[in-house]
PDB file of C-alpha atoms and ligand atoms in Angstrom:
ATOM      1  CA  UNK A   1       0.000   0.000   0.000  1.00 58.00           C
ATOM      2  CA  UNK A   2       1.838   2.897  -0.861  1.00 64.00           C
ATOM      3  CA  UNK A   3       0.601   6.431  -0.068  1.00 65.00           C
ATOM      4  CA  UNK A   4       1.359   9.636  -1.211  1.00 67.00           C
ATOM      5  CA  UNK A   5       3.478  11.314   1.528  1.00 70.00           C
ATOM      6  CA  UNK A   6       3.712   7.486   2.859  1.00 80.00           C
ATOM      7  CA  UNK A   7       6.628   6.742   5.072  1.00 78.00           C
ATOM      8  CA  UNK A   8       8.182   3.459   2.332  1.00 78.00           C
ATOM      9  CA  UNK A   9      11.556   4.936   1.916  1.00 83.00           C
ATOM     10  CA  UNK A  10      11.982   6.741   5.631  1.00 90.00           C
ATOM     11  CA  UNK A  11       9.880   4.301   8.678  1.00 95.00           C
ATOM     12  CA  UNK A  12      13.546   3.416   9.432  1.00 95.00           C
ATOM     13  CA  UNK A  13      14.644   7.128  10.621  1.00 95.00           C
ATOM     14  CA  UNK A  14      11.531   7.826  12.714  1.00 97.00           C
ATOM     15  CA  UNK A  15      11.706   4.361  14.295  1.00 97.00           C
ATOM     16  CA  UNK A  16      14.994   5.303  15.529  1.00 96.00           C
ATOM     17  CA  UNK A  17      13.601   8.500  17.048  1.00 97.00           C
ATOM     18  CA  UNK A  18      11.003   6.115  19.336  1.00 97.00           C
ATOM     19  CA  UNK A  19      11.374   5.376  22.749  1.00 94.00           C
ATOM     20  CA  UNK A  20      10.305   2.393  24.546  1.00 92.00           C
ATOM     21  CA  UNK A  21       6.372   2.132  24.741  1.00 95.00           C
ATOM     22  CA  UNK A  22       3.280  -0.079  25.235  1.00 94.00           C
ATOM     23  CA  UNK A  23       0.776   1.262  23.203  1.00 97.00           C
ATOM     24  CA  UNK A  24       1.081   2.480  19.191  1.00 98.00           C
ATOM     25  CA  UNK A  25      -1.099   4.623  18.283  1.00 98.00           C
ATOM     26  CA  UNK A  26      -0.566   6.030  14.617  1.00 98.00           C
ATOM     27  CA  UNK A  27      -3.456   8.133  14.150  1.00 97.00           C
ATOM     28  CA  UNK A  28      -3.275   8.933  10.017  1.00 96.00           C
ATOM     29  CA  UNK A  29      -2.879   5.287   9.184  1.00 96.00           C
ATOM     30  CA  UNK A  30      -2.345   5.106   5.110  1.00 94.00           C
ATOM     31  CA  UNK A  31      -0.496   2.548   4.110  1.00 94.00           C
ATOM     32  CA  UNK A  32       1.133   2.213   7.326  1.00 95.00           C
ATOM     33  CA  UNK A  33       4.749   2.302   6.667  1.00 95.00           C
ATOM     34  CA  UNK A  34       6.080   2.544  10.267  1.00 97.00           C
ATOM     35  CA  UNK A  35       2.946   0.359  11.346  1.00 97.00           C
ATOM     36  CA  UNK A  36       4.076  -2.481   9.414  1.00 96.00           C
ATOM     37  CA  UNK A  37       8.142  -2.226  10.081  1.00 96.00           C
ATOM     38  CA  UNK A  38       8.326  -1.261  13.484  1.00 96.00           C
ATOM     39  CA  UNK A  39       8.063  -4.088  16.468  1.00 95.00           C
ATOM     40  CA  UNK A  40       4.988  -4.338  17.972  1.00 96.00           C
ATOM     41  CA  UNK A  41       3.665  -2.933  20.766  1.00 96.00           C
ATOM     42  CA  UNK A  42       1.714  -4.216  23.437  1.00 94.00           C
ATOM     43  CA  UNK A  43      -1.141  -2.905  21.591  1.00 97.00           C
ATOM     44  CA  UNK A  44      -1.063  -0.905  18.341  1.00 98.00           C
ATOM     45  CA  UNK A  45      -3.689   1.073  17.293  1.00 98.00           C
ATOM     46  CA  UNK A  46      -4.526   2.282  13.964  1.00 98.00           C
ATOM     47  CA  UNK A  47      -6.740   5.407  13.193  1.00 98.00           C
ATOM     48  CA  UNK A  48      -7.448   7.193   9.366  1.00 97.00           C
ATOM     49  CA  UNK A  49     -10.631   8.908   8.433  1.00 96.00           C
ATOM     50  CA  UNK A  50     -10.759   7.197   4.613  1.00 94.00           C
ATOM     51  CA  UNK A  51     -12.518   4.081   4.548  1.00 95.00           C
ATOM     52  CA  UNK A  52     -10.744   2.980   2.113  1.00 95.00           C
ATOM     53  CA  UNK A  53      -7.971   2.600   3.860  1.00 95.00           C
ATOM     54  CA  UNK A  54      -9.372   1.201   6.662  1.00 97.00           C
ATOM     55  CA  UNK A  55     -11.335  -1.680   4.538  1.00 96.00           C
ATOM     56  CA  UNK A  56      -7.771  -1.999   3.093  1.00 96.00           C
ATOM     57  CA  UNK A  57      -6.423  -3.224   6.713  1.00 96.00           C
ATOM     58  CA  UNK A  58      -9.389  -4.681   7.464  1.00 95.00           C
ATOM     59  CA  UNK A  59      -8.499  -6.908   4.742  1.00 95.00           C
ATOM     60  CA  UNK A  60      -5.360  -7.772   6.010  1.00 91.00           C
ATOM     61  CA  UNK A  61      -6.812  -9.366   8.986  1.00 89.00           C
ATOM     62  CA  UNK A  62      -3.836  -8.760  11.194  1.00 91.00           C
ATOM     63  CA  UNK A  63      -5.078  -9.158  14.749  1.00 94.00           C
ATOM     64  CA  UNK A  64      -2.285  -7.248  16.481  1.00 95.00           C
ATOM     65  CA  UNK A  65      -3.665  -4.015  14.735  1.00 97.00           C
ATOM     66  CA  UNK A  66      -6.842  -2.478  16.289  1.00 98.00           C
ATOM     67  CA  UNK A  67      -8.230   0.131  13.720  1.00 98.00           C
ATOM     68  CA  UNK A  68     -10.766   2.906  14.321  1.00 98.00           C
ATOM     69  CA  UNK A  69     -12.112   4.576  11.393  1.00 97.00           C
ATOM     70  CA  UNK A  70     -12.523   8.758  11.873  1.00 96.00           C
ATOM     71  CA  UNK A  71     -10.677  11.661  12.208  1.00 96.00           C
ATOM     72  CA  UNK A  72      -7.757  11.160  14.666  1.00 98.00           C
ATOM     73  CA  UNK A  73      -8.034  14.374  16.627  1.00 98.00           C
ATOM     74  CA  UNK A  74     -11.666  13.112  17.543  1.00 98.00           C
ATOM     75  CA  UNK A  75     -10.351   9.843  18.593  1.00 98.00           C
ATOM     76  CA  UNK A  76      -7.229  10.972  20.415  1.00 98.00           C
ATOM     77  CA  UNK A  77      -9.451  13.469  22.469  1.00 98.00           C
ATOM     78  CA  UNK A  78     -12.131  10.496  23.219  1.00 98.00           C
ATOM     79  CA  UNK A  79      -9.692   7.622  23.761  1.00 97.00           C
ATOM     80  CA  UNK A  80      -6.671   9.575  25.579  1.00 97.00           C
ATOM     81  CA  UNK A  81      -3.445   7.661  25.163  1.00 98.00           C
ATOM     82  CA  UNK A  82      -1.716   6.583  28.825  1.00 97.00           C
ATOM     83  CA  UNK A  83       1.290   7.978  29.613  1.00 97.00           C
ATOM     84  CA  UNK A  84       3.284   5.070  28.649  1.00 95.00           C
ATOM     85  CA  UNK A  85       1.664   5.403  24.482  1.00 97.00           C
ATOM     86  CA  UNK A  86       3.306   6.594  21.522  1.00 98.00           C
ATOM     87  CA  UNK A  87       1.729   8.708  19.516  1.00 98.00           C
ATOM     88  CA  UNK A  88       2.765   9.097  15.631  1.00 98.00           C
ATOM     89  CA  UNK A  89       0.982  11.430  13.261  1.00 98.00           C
ATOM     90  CA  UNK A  90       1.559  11.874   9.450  1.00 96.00           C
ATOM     91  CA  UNK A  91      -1.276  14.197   8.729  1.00 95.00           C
ATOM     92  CA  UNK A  92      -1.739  15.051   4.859  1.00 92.00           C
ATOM     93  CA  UNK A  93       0.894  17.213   4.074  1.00 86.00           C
ATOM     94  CA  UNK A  94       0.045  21.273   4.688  1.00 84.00           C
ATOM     95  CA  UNK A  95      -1.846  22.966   2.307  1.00 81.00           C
ATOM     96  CA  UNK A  96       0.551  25.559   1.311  1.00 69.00           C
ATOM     97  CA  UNK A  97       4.154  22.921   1.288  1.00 64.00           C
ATOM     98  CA  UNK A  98       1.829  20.570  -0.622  1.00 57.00           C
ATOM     99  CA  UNK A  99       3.650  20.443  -4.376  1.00 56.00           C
ATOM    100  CA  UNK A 100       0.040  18.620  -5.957  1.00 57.00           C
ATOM    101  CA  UNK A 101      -3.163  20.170  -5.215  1.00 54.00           C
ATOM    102  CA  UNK A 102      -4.824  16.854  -4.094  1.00 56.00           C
ATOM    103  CA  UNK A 103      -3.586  13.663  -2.757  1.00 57.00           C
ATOM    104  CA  UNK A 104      -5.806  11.496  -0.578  1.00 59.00           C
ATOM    105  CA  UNK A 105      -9.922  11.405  -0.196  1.00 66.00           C
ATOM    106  CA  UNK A 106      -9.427  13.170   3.154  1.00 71.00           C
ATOM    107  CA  UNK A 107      -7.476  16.107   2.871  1.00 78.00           C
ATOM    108  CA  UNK A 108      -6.483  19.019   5.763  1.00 87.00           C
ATOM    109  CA  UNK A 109      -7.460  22.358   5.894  1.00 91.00           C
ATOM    110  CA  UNK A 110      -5.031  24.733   7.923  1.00 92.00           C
ATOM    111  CA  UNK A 111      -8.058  24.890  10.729  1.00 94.00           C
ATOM    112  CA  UNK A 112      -8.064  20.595  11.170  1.00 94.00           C
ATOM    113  CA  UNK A 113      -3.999  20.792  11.453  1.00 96.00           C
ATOM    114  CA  UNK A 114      -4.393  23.508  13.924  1.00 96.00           C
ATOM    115  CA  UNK A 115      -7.055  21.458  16.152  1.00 97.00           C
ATOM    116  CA  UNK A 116      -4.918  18.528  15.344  1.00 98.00           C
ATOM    117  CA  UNK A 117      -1.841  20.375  16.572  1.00 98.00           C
ATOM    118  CA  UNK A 118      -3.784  21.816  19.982  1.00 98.00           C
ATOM    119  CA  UNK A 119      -4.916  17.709  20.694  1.00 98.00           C
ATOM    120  CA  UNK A 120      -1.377  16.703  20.623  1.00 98.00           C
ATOM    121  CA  UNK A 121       0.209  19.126  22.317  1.00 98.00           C
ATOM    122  CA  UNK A 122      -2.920  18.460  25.128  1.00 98.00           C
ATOM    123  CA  UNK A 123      -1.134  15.074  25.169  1.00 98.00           C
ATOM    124  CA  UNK A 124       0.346  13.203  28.640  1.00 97.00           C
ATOM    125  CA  UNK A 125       2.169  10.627  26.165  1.00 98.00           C
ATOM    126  CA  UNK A 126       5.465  11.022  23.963  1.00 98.00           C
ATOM    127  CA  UNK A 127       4.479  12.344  20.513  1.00 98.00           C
ATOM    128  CA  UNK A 128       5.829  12.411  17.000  1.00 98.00           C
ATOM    129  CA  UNK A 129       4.289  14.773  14.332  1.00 98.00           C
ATOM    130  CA  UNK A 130       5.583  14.502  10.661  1.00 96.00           C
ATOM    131  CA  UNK A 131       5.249  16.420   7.477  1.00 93.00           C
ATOM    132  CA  UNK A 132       7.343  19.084   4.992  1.00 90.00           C
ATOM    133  CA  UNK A 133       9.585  21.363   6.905  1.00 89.00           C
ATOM    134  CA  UNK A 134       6.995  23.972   7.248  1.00 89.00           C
ATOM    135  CA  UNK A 135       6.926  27.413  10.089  1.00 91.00           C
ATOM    136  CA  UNK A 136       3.548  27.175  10.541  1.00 93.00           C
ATOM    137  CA  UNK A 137       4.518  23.675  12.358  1.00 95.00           C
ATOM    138  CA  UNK A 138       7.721  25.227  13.912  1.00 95.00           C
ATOM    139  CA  UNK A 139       5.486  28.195  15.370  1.00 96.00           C
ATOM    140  CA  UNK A 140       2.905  25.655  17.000  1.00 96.00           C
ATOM    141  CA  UNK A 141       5.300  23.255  18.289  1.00 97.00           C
ATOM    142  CA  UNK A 142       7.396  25.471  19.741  1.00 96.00           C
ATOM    143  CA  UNK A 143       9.755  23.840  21.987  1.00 96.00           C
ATOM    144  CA  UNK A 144       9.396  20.809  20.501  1.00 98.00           C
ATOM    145  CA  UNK A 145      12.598  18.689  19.228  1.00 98.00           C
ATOM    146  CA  UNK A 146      12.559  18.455  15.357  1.00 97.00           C
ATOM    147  CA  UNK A 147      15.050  16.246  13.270  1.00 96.00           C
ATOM    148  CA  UNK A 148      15.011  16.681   9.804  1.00 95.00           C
ATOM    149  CA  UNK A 149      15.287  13.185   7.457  1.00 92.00           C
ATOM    150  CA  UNK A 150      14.958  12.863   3.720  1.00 86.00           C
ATOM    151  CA  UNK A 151      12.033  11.420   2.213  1.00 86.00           C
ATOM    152  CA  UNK A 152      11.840   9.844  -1.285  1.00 81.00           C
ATOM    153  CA  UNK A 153       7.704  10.861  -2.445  1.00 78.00           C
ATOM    154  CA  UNK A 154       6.145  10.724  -5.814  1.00 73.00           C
ATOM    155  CA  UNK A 155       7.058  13.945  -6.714  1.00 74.00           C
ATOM    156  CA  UNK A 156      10.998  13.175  -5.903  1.00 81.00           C
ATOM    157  CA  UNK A 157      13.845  13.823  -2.884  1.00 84.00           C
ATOM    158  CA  UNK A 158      12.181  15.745  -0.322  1.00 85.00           C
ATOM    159  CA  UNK A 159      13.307  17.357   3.000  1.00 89.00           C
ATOM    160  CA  UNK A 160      10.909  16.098   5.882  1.00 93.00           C
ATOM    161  CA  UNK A 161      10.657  16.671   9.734  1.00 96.00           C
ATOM    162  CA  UNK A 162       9.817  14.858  12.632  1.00 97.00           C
ATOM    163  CA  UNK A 163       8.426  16.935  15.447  1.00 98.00           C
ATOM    164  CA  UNK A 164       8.828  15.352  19.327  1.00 98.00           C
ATOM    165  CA  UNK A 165       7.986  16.505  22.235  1.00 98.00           C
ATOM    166  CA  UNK A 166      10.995  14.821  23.941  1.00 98.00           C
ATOM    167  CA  UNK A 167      14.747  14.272  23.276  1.00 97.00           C
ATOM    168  CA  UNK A 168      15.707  11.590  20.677  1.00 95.00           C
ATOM    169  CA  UNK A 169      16.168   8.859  22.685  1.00 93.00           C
ATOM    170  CA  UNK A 170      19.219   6.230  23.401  1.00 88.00           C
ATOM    171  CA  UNK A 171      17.032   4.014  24.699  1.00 89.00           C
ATOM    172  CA  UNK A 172      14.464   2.722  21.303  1.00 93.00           C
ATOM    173  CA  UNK A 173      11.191   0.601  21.487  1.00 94.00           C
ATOM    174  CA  UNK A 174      13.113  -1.299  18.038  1.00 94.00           C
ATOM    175  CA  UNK A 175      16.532  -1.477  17.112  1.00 93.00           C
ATOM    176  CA  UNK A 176      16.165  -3.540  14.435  1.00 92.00           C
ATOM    177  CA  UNK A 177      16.513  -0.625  12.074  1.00 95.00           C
ATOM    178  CA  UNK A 178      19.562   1.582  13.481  1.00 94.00           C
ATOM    179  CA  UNK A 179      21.869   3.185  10.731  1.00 93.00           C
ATOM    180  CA  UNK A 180      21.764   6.058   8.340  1.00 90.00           C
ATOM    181  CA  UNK A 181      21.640   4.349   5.436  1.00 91.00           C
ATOM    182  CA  UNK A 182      21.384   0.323   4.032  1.00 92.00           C
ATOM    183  CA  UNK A 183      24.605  -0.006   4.273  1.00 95.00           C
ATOM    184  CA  UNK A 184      25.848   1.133   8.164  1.00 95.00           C
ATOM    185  CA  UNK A 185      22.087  -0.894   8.815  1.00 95.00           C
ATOM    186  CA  UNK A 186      23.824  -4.352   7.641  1.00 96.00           C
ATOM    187  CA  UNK A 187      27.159  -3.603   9.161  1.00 96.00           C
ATOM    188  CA  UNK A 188      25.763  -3.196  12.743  1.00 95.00           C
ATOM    189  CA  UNK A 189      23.383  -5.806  12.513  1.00 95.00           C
ATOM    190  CA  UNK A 190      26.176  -8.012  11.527  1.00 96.00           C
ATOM    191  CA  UNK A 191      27.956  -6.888  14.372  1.00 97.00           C
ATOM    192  CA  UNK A 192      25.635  -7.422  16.869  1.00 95.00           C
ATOM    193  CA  UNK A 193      25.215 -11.054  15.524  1.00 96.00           C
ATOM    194  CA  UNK A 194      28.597 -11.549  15.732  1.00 98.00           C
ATOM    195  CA  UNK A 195      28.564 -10.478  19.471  1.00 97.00           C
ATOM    196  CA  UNK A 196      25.667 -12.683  20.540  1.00 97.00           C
ATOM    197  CA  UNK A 197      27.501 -15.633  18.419  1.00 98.00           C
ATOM    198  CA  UNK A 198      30.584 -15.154  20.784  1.00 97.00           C
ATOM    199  CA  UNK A 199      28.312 -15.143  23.742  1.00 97.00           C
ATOM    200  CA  UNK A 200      26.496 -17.984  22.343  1.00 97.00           C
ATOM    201  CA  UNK A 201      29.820 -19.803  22.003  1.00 98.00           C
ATOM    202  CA  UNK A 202      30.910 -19.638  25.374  1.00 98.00           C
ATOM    203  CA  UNK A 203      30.594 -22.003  28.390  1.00 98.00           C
ATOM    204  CA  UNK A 204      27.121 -20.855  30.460  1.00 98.00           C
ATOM    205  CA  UNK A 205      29.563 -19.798  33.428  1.00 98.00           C
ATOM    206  CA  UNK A 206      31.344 -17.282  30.910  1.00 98.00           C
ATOM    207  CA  UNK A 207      28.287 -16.343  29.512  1.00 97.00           C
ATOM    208  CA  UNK A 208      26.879 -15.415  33.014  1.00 97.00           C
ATOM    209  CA  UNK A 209      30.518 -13.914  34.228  1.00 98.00           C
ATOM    210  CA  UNK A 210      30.121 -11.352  31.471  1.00 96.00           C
ATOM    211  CA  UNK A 211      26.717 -10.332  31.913  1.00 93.00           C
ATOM    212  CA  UNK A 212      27.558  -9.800  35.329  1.00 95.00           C
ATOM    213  CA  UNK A 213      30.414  -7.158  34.223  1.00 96.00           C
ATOM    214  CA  UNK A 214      27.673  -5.836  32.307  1.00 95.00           C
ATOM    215  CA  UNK A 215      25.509  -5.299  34.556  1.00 93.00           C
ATOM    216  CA  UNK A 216      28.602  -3.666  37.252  1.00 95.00           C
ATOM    217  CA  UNK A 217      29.337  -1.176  34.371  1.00 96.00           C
ATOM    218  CA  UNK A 218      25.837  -0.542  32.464  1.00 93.00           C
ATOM    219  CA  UNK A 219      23.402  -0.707  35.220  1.00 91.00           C
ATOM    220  CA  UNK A 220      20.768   1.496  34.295  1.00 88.00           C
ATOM    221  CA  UNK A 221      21.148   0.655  30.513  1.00 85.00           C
ATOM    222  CA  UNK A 222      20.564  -3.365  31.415  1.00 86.00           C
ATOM    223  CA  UNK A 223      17.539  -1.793  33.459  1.00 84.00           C
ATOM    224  CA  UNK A 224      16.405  -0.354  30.994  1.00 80.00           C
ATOM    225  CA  UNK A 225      17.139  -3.211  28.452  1.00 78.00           C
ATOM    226  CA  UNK A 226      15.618  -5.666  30.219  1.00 75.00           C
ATOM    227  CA  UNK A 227      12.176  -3.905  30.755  1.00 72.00           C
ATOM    228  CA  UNK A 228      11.576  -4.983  27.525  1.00 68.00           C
ATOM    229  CA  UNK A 229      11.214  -8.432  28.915  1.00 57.00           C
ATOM    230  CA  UNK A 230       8.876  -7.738  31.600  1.00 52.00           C
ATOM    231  CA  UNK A 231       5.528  -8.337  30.310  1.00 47.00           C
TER     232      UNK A 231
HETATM  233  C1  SAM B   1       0.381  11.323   4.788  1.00 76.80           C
HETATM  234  S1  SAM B   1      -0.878  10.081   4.694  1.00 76.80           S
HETATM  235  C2  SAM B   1      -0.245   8.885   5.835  1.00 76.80           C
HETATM  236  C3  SAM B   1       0.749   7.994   5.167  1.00 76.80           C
HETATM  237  C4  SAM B   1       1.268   6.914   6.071  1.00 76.80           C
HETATM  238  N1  SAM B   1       2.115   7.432   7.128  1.00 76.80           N
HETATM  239  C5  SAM B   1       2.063   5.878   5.267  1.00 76.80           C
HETATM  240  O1  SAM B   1       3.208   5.539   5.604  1.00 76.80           O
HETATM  241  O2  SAM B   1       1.505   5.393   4.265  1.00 76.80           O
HETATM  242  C6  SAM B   1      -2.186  10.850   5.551  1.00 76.80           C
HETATM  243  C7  SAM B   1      -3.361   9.942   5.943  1.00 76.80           C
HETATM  244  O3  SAM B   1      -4.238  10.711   6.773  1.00 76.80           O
HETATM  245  C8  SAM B   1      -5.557  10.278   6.543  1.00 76.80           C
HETATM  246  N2  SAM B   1      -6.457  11.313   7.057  1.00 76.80           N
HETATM  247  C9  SAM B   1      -6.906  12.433   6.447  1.00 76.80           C
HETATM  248  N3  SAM B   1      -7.687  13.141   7.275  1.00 76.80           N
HETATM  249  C10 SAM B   1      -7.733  12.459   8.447  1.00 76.80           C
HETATM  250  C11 SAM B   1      -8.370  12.700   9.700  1.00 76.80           C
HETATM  251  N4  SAM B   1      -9.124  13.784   9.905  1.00 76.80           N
HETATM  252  N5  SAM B   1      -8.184  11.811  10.698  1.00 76.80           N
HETATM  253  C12 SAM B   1      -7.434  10.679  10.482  1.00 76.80           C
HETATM  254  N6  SAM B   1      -6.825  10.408   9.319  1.00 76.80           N
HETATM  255  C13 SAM B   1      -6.950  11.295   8.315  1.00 76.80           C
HETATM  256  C14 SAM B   1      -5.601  10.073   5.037  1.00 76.80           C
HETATM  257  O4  SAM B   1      -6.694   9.231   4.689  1.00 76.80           O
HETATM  258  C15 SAM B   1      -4.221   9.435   4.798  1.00 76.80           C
HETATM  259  O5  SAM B   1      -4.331   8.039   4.900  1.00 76.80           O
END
């Protein structure tokens, strides 16, 4: 499913900017780019007002996905996220950085990204926004961290940015997808293999030795690391 404005050739870069979390909740759903790469949460929620798209994942019959089908301010202010939810929104892109007049059944005027803007900032959760560098965006999310990634969209090479309202984070919910590009991806996941392989090849009592030096020089990494685990 790919979607104007879709997230096919950047989910990696903004699933490096997450931080740990138990709920998903990507309220402008499309063709779900970062919905379909990033591990799961414990639940993942999926909101878009077309229902197009949502008959399209509906289709899919992916139980790990609840969807909702309306407009995600209206959902977000119904159904407020706990604290420990992620929130990412790619709302159609704004009207005036938009290079085609038209792209999707549902379209935003400047008044719905304002309201959409007011909901999120409203927010208790951590929170990523998306679209075309734009000042409107900058002015309203003041304060806000934003890191600027490339994007590859029908109309060609453009320059994006993802709006937080925290820090990037060391710690990630996925780090399956860490790197800049394909290339620094495959050398550190061949890297990390390689470490686990060494671990894997030593006697349990070595093993256990060296997580314990670990855990003496990393404490509040492992912590962190191992909350994963804790459901
Ligand atoms: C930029 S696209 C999302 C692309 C998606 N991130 C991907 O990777 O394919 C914007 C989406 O917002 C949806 N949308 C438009 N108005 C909406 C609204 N009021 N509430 C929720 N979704 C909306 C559109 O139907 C479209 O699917």
């Amino acid at each position: 499913m790919a979607y104007p404005g879709g997230k096919g050739r950047a989910y990696q870069r903004l699933i490096n900017l997450m931080p740990p979390h138990d709920v998903f909740i990507e309220t402008h759903l499309g063709g779900g780019a970062v919905m379909l790469h990033k591990r799961r949460a414990s639940r993942n929620v999926g909101v878009d007002a077309d229902d197009a798209v949502i008959a399209r994942w509906r289709a899919r019959a992916d139980p790990t996905v609840e969807l909702f089908h309306g407009d995600a301010a209206d959902y977000l202010t119904r159904y407020p996220p706990v604290p420990t939810a992620l929130v990412f929104s790619d709302p159609p892109y704004w009207p005036g950085s938009r290079r085609r007049a038209r792209c999707y059944s549902c379209d935003y005027t400047e008044d719905q990204h304002h309201r959409l803007l007011d909901v999120l900032k409203g927010l208790s959760c951590p929170v990523m926004v998306t679209g075309y560098a734009s000042e409107e965006y900058d002015v309203a999310l003041d304060g806000w961290h934003a890191t600027e990634y490339p994007n590859c969209t029908q109309t060609g090479l453009v320059t994006e940015k993802a709006w937080t309202n925290f820090e990037p984070p060391v710690v990630l919910h996925d780090y399956d997808h860490l790197g800049m590009d394909f290339r620094e991806r495959e050398a550190l996941r061949r890297r990390r293999k390689s470490h686990v392989k060494k671990l894997q090849r030593a006697t349990a009592m070595e093993r256990n030795a060296i997580f314990a030096d670990l855990a003496d020089a990393f404490p509040d990494e492992l912590k962190l690391a191992a909350r994963r685990f804790d459901r």
